[in-house]
Coordinates of C-alpha atoms and ligand atoms in Angstrom, one line a residue:
M1488 CA 19.5 -11.0 25.1
S1489 CA 18.8 -14.7 25.3
S1490 CA 20.7 -17.5 27.0
S1491 CA 20.9 -19.5 23.8
G1492 CA 22.8 -16.5 22.2
T1493 CA 20.1 -16.2 19.5
S1494 CA 19.4 -12.5 18.7
L1495 CA 15.8 -11.5 18.1
S1496 CA 16.6 -9.9 14.7
S1497 CA 17.7 -13.4 13.4
H1498 CA 14.0 -14.3 13.6
A1499 CA 13.1 -11.5 11.2
A1500 CA 12.8 -13.7 8.1
P1501 CA 9.5 -15.7 8.5
F1502 CA 10.2 -19.4 8.5
T1503 CA 7.4 -20.1 6.1
D1504 CA 9.1 -18.6 3.0
T1505 CA 9.1 -20.9 0.0
E1506 CA 12.2 -21.1 -2.2
V1507 CA 10.6 -18.6 -4.7
Q1508 CA 9.6 -16.3 -1.8
A1509 CA 13.0 -16.4 -0.3
E1510 CA 14.6 -15.5 -3.6
L1511 CA 12.2 -12.6 -4.1
R1512 CA 12.8 -11.4 -0.5
S1513 CA 16.5 -11.4 -1.1
L1514 CA 16.3 -9.6 -4.5
T1515 CA 13.9 -7.0 -3.1
R1516 CA 15.9 -6.4 0.0
K1517 CA 19.2 -6.0 -1.9
F1518 CA 17.5 -3.5 -4.3
A1519 CA 15.9 -1.6 -1.4
E1520 CA 19.1 -1.4 0.6
N1521 CA 21.3 -0.4 -2.3
E1522 CA 19.0 1.9 -4.3
I1523 CA 16.4 3.3 -1.9
R1524 CA 18.0 3.3 1.5
P1525 CA 20.7 5.9 0.5
I1526 CA 18.1 8.4 -0.8
V1527 CA 15.0 7.7 1.3
E1528 CA 15.6 10.2 4.2
A1529 CA 16.5 13.2 1.9
D1530 CA 13.7 12.4 -0.5
E1531 CA 11.2 12.1 2.4
E1532 CA 12.4 15.6 3.5
S1533 CA 12.0 17.1 0.0
G1534 CA 9.0 15.1 -1.1
T1535 CA 10.8 13.8 -4.2
F1536 CA 9.3 10.8 -5.9
R1537 CA 11.5 9.0 -8.4
P1538 CA 9.7 7.1 -11.2
E1539 CA 13.0 5.6 -12.1
I1540 CA 12.9 3.5 -8.9
I1541 CA 9.7 2.0 -10.1
A1542 CA 11.2 1.4 -13.6
K1543 CA 14.2 -0.4 -12.1
L1544 CA 11.9 -2.5 -9.8
G1545 CA 10.0 -3.3 -13.0
S1546 CA 13.1 -4.4 -14.8
L1547 CA 13.7 -6.8 -12.0
G1548 CA 10.2 -8.2 -12.5
L1549 CA 8.9 -6.8 -9.2
T1550 CA 6.0 -4.5 -10.3
G1551 CA 3.7 -7.1 -11.7
I1552 CA 4.1 -10.1 -9.4
P1553 CA 0.5 -11.4 -9.4
V1554 CA -0.3 -10.5 -13.0
P1555 CA -0.5 -13.3 -15.6
E1556 CA 2.7 -13.8 -17.7
A1557 CA 0.6 -13.2 -20.9
Y1558 CA 0.4 -9.5 -19.9
G1559 CA 3.9 -9.1 -18.8
G1560 CA 3.5 -10.1 -15.2
A1561 CA 5.4 -12.7 -13.1
G1562 CA 2.4 -15.0 -12.9
L1563 CA 2.9 -15.5 -9.2
G1564 CA 0.5 -15.2 -6.3
Y1565 CA -0.3 -12.7 -3.6
A1566 CA 1.9 -14.6 -1.2
E1567 CA 4.9 -13.6 -3.3
Y1568 CA 3.5 -10.1 -3.9
A1569 CA 3.2 -9.6 -0.1
V1570 CA 6.9 -10.6 0.4
V1571 CA 8.0 -8.0 -2.2
I1572 CA 5.8 -5.3 -0.6
E1573 CA 7.0 -6.1 2.9
E1574 CA 10.6 -5.8 1.9
L1575 CA 10.1 -2.5 0.2
A1576 CA 8.2 -1.2 3.2
R1577 CA 11.1 -2.2 5.5
V1578 CA 13.1 0.6 3.8
S1579 CA 10.4 2.9 2.3
C1580 CA 6.7 2.8 3.0
A1581 CA 6.2 5.2 0.1
Y1582 CA 7.7 2.9 -2.5
A1583 CA 5.8 -0.1 -1.1
I1584 CA 2.6 1.9 -1.5
S1585 CA 3.7 3.1 -5.0
V1586 CA 4.1 -0.5 -6.2
A1587 CA 0.9 -1.6 -4.5
V1588 CA -1.1 1.3 -6.1
T1589 CA 0.4 0.6 -9.5
G1590 CA -0.8 -2.9 -8.9
L1591 CA -4.5 -1.9 -8.4
P1592 CA -5.3 -1.0 -12.1
Q1593 CA -3.4 -4.1 -13.2
M1594 CA -5.4 -6.4 -11.0
I1595 CA -8.7 -4.7 -11.9
L1596 CA -8.0 -5.0 -15.7
A1597 CA -6.7 -8.5 -15.3
S1598 CA -10.1 -9.6 -13.7
A1599 CA -12.6 -7.2 -15.3
G1600 CA -11.0 -5.7 -18.4
T1601 CA -11.5 -6.7 -22.0
E1602 CA -8.8 -8.5 -23.9
E1603 CA -8.0 -5.3 -25.7
Q1604 CA -7.7 -3.3 -22.5
K1605 CA -5.5 -6.0 -20.9
K1606 CA -3.1 -6.0 -23.8
R1607 CA -3.1 -2.2 -24.2
F1608 CA -2.6 -1.1 -20.5
I1609 CA -1.3 -3.9 -18.3
P1610 CA 2.2 -4.6 -19.8
R1611 CA 3.4 -1.0 -19.4
L1612 CA 2.3 -1.1 -15.7
S1613 CA 3.6 -4.6 -14.9
S1614 CA 7.0 -3.7 -16.4
G1615 CA 7.3 -0.5 -14.4
E1616 CA 7.5 1.6 -17.5
A1617 CA 4.3 3.3 -16.5
I1618 CA 2.8 4.2 -13.2
G1619 CA -0.8 3.5 -12.2
A1620 CA -3.3 5.2 -9.9
F1621 CA -6.6 4.3 -8.3
S1622 CA -9.0 7.2 -8.0
L1623 CA -12.1 6.5 -5.9
S1624 CA -12.2 9.0 -3.0
E1625 CA -13.8 12.5 -3.1
A1626 CA -14.2 15.3 -0.5
S1627 CA -17.6 14.1 0.5
S1628 CA -17.1 10.4 0.0
G1629 CA -14.3 8.6 1.8
S1630 CA -15.5 5.6 3.8
D1631 CA -18.8 6.0 2.1
A1632 CA -17.2 5.7 -1.3
G1633 CA -20.4 4.6 -3.1
S1634 CA -21.8 8.1 -2.7
L1635 CA -19.2 9.7 -5.0
R1636 CA -20.4 12.7 -7.1
T1637 CA -18.0 12.9 -10.1
T1638 CA -20.2 12.3 -13.1
A1639 CA -19.7 10.5 -16.4
K1640 CA -22.3 11.3 -19.0
R1641 CA -22.6 9.2 -22.2
D1642 CA -22.2 11.3 -25.4
G1643 CA -22.0 9.0 -28.4
E1644 CA -18.8 7.0 -28.3
H1645 CA -17.5 8.9 -25.3
Y1646 CA -18.3 9.6 -21.7
V1647 CA -17.8 13.1 -20.5
L1648 CA -16.3 13.3 -17.0
N1649 CA -16.8 16.2 -14.6
G1650 CA -15.9 16.4 -10.9
T1651 CA -13.0 16.5 -8.4
K1652 CA -11.3 13.4 -7.0
L1653 CA -9.3 13.7 -3.8
W1654 CA -6.3 11.9 -2.3
T1655 CA -5.3 10.0 -5.5
T1656 CA -1.9 8.6 -4.8
Q1657 CA 0.7 9.4 -7.4
A1658 CA -1.9 10.8 -9.9
D1659 CA 0.7 13.4 -10.9
S1660 CA 3.1 10.7 -12.3
A1661 CA 0.5 8.2 -13.4
E1662 CA 0.0 7.3 -17.0
T1663 CA -3.1 5.1 -16.3
L1664 CA -5.7 6.1 -13.7
L1665 CA -8.5 3.7 -12.8
L1666 CA -11.1 6.2 -11.9
M1667 CA -14.7 5.7 -10.6
A1668 CA -17.5 8.1 -11.7
R1669 CA -21.3 8.1 -11.6
T1670 CA -23.1 7.0 -14.7
G1671 CA -26.4 6.2 -13.0
G1672 CA -28.6 7.1 -10.0
L1673 CA -27.6 7.5 -6.4
G1674 CA -25.6 4.8 -4.5
A1675 CA -23.0 2.2 -5.4
S1676 CA -25.0 0.8 -8.3
G1677 CA -24.7 4.1 -10.2
V1678 CA -20.9 4.0 -10.3
S1679 CA -18.8 2.9 -13.3
A1680 CA -15.0 2.4 -13.7
F1681 CA -12.9 4.1 -16.3
I1682 CA -9.4 4.2 -17.5
V1683 CA -8.4 7.9 -17.7
E1684 CA -5.1 8.4 -19.5
K1685 CA -2.5 11.0 -18.8
G1686 CA -2.8 13.9 -21.2
M1687 CA -6.5 13.5 -21.8
P1688 CA -7.7 17.1 -22.3
G1689 CA -9.6 18.5 -19.3
M1690 CA -7.8 16.4 -16.6
T1691 CA -5.5 18.5 -14.5
M1692 CA -3.8 18.2 -11.1
G1693 CA -5.2 20.3 -8.2
K1694 CA -3.5 20.7 -4.9
R1695 CA -0.9 18.2 -3.5
E1696 CA -1.8 17.4 0.1
R1697 CA 0.7 18.5 2.8
K1698 CA 0.9 15.4 5.1
M1699 CA 2.2 14.1 8.4
G1700 CA 4.5 11.7 6.5
L1701 CA 4.9 9.6 3.4
H1702 CA 6.2 12.7 1.6
I1703 CA 7.8 10.7 -1.3
S1704 CA 4.3 9.5 -2.2
H1705 CA 2.3 12.4 -3.7
T1706 CA -1.4 12.6 -2.7
M1707 CA -3.2 14.5 -5.4
E1708 CA -6.4 16.3 -6.1
V1709 CA -7.5 15.4 -9.6
L1710 CA -9.7 18.0 -11.5
L1711 CA -11.9 16.7 -14.3
E1712 CA -13.5 19.2 -16.6
N1713 CA -15.4 17.8 -19.6
V1714 CA -12.8 15.0 -20.0
R1715 CA -13.9 12.9 -23.0
V1716 CA -13.1 9.2 -22.3
P1717 CA -13.8 6.7 -25.1
V1718 CA -16.4 4.1 -24.3
E1719 CA -13.8 1.4 -24.8
N1720 CA -12.0 2.8 -21.7
R1721 CA -14.9 1.8 -19.5
V1722 CA -13.9 -1.2 -17.3
G1723 CA -16.8 -3.7 -16.8
A1724 CA -20.4 -2.9 -17.4
E1725 CA -22.1 0.4 -16.6
G1726 CA -23.0 0.3 -12.9
E1727 CA -20.4 -2.3 -12.0
G1728 CA -17.6 0.2 -11.1
F1729 CA -18.1 0.0 -7.4
K1730 CA -18.0 -3.8 -7.4
V1731 CA -14.9 -3.7 -9.5
A1732 CA -13.2 -1.2 -7.1
M1733 CA -14.1 -3.2 -4.0
T1734 CA -12.7 -6.4 -5.5
A1735 CA -9.4 -4.6 -6.1
L1736 CA -9.4 -3.2 -2.6
N1737 CA -9.8 -6.7 -1.1
G1738 CA -6.5 -7.6 -2.7
G1739 CA -5.1 -4.2 -1.9
R1740 CA -5.8 -4.8 1.8
I1741 CA -3.3 -7.7 1.7
T1742 CA -0.6 -5.4 0.3
I1743 CA -1.3 -2.7 2.9
A1744 CA -1.1 -5.4 5.6
A1745 CA 2.2 -6.5 4.2
T1746 CA 3.4 -2.9 4.3
G1747 CA 2.5 -2.8 8.0
V1748 CA 4.6 -5.9 8.6
G1749 CA 7.5 -4.3 6.8
V1750 CA 7.3 -1.0 8.7
A1751 CA 7.0 -2.9 12.0
R1752 CA 10.0 -5.1 11.3
A1753 CA 12.1 -2.1 10.4
A1754 CA 11.2 -0.3 13.6
L1755 CA 11.9 -3.4 15.7
E1756 CA 15.3 -3.9 14.1
V1757 CA 16.3 -0.4 15.1
A1758 CA 15.0 -0.7 18.6
V1759 CA 16.7 -4.1 19.3
K1760 CA 20.0 -2.7 18.1
H1761 CA 19.7 0.4 20.2
S1762 CA 18.5 -1.5 23.3
K1763 CA 21.7 -3.6 23.2
E1764 CA 24.0 -0.6 22.7
R1765 CA 22.4 2.1 25.0
E1766 CA 23.5 1.8 28.6
Q1767 CA 21.8 3.4 31.6
F1768 CA 22.3 2.6 35.2
G1769 CA 25.4 0.7 34.2
Q1770 CA 23.8 -1.9 31.9
P1771 CA 22.3 -2.1 28.4
I1772 CA 18.7 -1.0 28.5
A1773 CA 17.8 -4.4 26.8
E1774 CA 18.5 -6.0 30.2
F1775 CA 15.6 -4.1 31.9
Q1776 CA 12.6 -6.4 31.9
G1777 CA 10.4 -3.4 31.0
I1778 CA 12.2 -3.1 27.7
S1779 CA 12.8 -6.8 26.9
F1780 CA 9.2 -7.8 27.5
L1781 CA 8.2 -5.0 25.1
I1782 CA 10.5 -6.4 22.5
A1783 CA 9.2 -10.0 23.1
E1784 CA 5.6 -8.8 22.6
M1785 CA 6.4 -6.8 19.5
Q1786 CA 8.2 -9.7 17.8
T1787 CA 5.3 -12.0 18.6
E1788 CA 2.7 -9.5 17.3
I1789 CA 4.6 -8.9 14.1
D1790 CA 4.9 -12.7 13.4
A1791 CA 1.1 -13.0 14.1
A1792 CA 0.4 -10.2 11.6
D1793 CA 2.7 -11.9 9.1
L1794 CA 0.8 -15.2 9.5
L1795 CA -2.6 -13.3 8.9
V1796 CA -1.1 -11.8 5.7
R1797 CA 0.0 -15.3 4.6
R1798 CA -3.4 -16.8 5.3
A1799 CA -5.3 -14.1 3.4
A1800 CA -2.8 -14.4 0.5
A1801 CA -3.1 -18.2 0.4
L1802 CA -6.9 -18.0 0.2
R1803 CA -6.8 -15.5 -2.6
D1804 CA -4.2 -17.6 -4.5
A1805 CA -6.4 -20.7 -4.1
E1806 CA -9.3 -18.6 -5.5
K1807 CA -11.3 -19.0 -2.3
P1808 CA -13.2 -16.3 -0.5
F1809 CA -10.6 -14.1 1.2
A1810 CA -12.2 -10.6 1.8
V1811 CA -12.8 -11.0 5.5
E1812 CA -9.4 -12.6 6.1
A1813 CA -7.9 -9.7 4.1
S1814 CA -9.7 -7.2 6.4
M1815 CA -8.4 -9.1 9.5
A1816 CA -4.9 -9.0 8.1
K1817 CA -5.1 -5.3 7.3
L1818 CA -6.6 -4.4 10.7
F1819 CA -4.2 -6.4 12.8
A1820 CA -1.0 -5.8 10.8
T1821 CA -1.5 -2.0 10.6
D1822 CA -2.5 -1.7 14.2
T1823 CA 0.6 -3.7 15.0
A1824 CA 2.7 -1.4 12.9
M1825 CA 1.4 1.6 14.8
R1826 CA 1.8 0.1 18.2
V1827 CA 5.3 -1.3 17.4
A1828 CA 6.6 2.0 15.8
T1829 CA 5.3 4.0 18.8
D1830 CA 6.9 1.6 21.3
C1831 CA 10.2 1.7 19.4
V1832 CA 10.2 5.5 19.6
Q1833 CA 9.8 5.0 23.4
I1834 CA 12.7 2.5 23.5
L1835 CA 15.0 5.0 21.9
G1836 CA 13.9 7.6 24.4
G1837 CA 14.8 11.2 23.3
S1838 CA 16.7 9.9 20.3
G1839 CA 13.5 8.2 19.0
Y1840 CA 11.9 11.6 18.7
T1841 CA 14.7 13.0 16.6
Q1842 CA 15.5 12.5 12.9
D1843 CA 18.8 10.9 13.8
F1844 CA 17.0 7.6 13.8
P1845 CA 14.2 6.5 11.4
V1846 CA 11.7 5.3 14.0
E1847 CA 9.8 8.6 14.1
R1848 CA 9.4 8.3 10.3
Y1849 CA 8.1 4.7 10.8
M1850 CA 5.6 6.0 13.4
R1851 CA 4.3 8.6 10.9
E1852 CA 4.2 6.0 8.1
A1853 CA 2.3 3.4 10.3
K1854 CA -0.5 5.9 10.9
I1855 CA -1.5 6.2 7.3
L1856 CA -1.8 2.4 7.0
Q1857 CA -4.6 2.5 9.6
I1858 CA -6.5 4.9 7.3
V1859 CA -6.0 3.9 3.6
E1860 CA -7.8 1.2 1.7
G1861 CA -10.7 1.3 4.2
T1862 CA -10.0 2.7 7.7
N1863 CA -9.5 0.1 10.4
Q1864 CA -13.0 0.9 11.7
I1865 CA -14.4 -0.1 8.3
Q1866 CA -12.4 -3.4 8.5
K1867 CA -14.1 -4.1 11.8
V1868 CA -17.5 -3.3 10.2
I1869 CA -16.7 -5.9 7.4
I1870 CA -15.4 -8.6 9.9
A1871 CA -18.3 -8.1 12.3
R1872 CA -20.9 -8.1 9.5
S1873 CA -19.5 -11.5 8.2
L1874 CA -20.4 -13.0 11.6
T1875 CA -23.6 -11.2 12.5
K1876 CA -25.5 -10.5 9.3
Ligands
LIG1175 C1 -2.0 9.6 2.1 C2 -3.3 9.1 1.6 C3 -3.4 8.4 0.4 C4 -4.6 8.0 -0.2 N1 -4.6 7.4 -1.4 C5 -5.8 7.2 -2.0 C6 -5.9 6.7 -3.3 O1 -4.8 6.4 -4.0 N2 -7.1 6.5 -3.9 C7 -8.3 6.8 -3.3 O2 -9.3 6.6 -3.9 N3 -8.3 7.3 -2.0 C8 -7.1 7.5 -1.3 N4 -7.0 8.0 0.0 C9 -8.3 8.2 0.7 C10 -8.5 7.2 1.8 O3 -8.9 6.0 1.2 C11 -9.6 7.8 2.7 O4 -9.0 8.8 3.4 C12 -10.2 6.8 3.6 O5 -11.0 5.8 2.9 C13 -11.1 7.4 4.7 O6 -12.0 8.3 4.2 P1 -12.1 9.7 4.8 O7 -10.7 10.3 4.9 O8 -13.1 10.5 4.1 O9 -12.6 9.5 6.3 P2 -14.2 9.4 6.8 O10 -14.8 8.4 5.9 O11 -14.7 10.8 6.9 O12 -14.0 8.8 8.2 C14 -13.7 9.6 9.4 C15 -13.7 8.7 10.6 O13 -15.0 8.1 10.7 C16 -14.9 6.7 10.8 N5 -16.0 6.0 10.1 C17 -16.6 6.3 8.9 N6 -17.6 5.5 8.6 C18 -17.7 4.6 9.7 C19 -18.5 3.5 10.0 N7 -19.4 3.1 9.2 N8 -18.3 2.9 11.2 C20 -17.3 3.3 12.0 N9 -16.5 4.3 11.8 C21 -16.7 5.0 10.6 C22 -13.6 6.4 10.0 O14 -13.0 5.1 10.4 C23 -12.7 7.5 10.4 O15 -12.1 7.3 11.7 C24 -5.8 8.3 0.5 C25 -5.8 9.0 1.7 C26 -4.6 9.4 2.2 C27 -4.5 10.3 3.5

């Protein structure tokens, strides 16, 4: 490819890794290659989620990276968290999302929970012994999440929850669901956050969505019929649930952006290898400028996305405002993942469209990243509003 003999894939590890980040990258990559790579294609086909993968990641200390050590976490930052998520996504977008989603209740409880809630719920999540879920969306409230309809009515020392949540990732295997319901009037200020625990009478799983991809990750309807949740399971004050949820999603956007970087890197690795091996018209297709320029653009965009992720993470770790930067990282990294995965399918030609290569899976996985944790249109609304309001 290049006159210096340097292959593009040798640039895959970002030069800005600290020693700790490099160690985490290597540990996560080894685990993902040895334990997830061999089963990922078959499990995507059958829709099999393996909680033991999360437990093993937990035993390596990888499921509670940004959580304080006092609650069983690693006490590191979002910069380190992003490295772990990116490396998981390079092999399986579903397990990257699983770890990120299990992280949401941990981060919410760490910032808005009582001491008792922190001690009771975080350690099992940060150790990977338990799986977490984040349940905000409903059929009539996606982007407009503040208009949710599930109700939580106070009855003595309990709240009684009724309604139907939609699209809750891994609710079927979760022990701890951070769930938003309406305790007050219309709008976001009427929403409160609750910890709903597996086995609470009245909570059942509805349909499991049939999706374009990400089959390992189960997307569940959650039915709530007179579920009695103790008052001590409310997180934050009454009416603060939407704020609590949005704060968590700001951090979550960094992890979704990192997932995009991981998926894009994975796709590019396959395309670079293929372009050097596949010959047409008597030469490797990598020697056609139409292909090589595409590869150059993809590598540049992926590194730019990575830098946006690092900036948002650095701001969050320095406890500075980071919401707009997280939206920019999410927007650019996931759009990059979609563009790169689509172009990689093109570089592989007919083979790219078959399941003989993973790039068609990466393309299907990249698509969901543009939708979850706030669609990319909503990220643009947030970014524009910060400039024009
Ligand atoms: C696989 C998967 C996993 C998910 N996991 C979870 C989960 O774990 N927990 C959870 O709570 N939710 C989850 N979701 C739900 C997800 O967050 C929503 O799908 C997403 O927020 C978009 O909402 P919606 O689908 O209702 O789309 P809508 O809000 O109906 O949007 C439809 C279109 O209109 C656009 N649009 C809407 N409002 C505006 C606006 N103001 N300006 C410009 N464009 C706009 C959107 O960008 C989109 O293109 C998941 C969804 C999927 C598919």
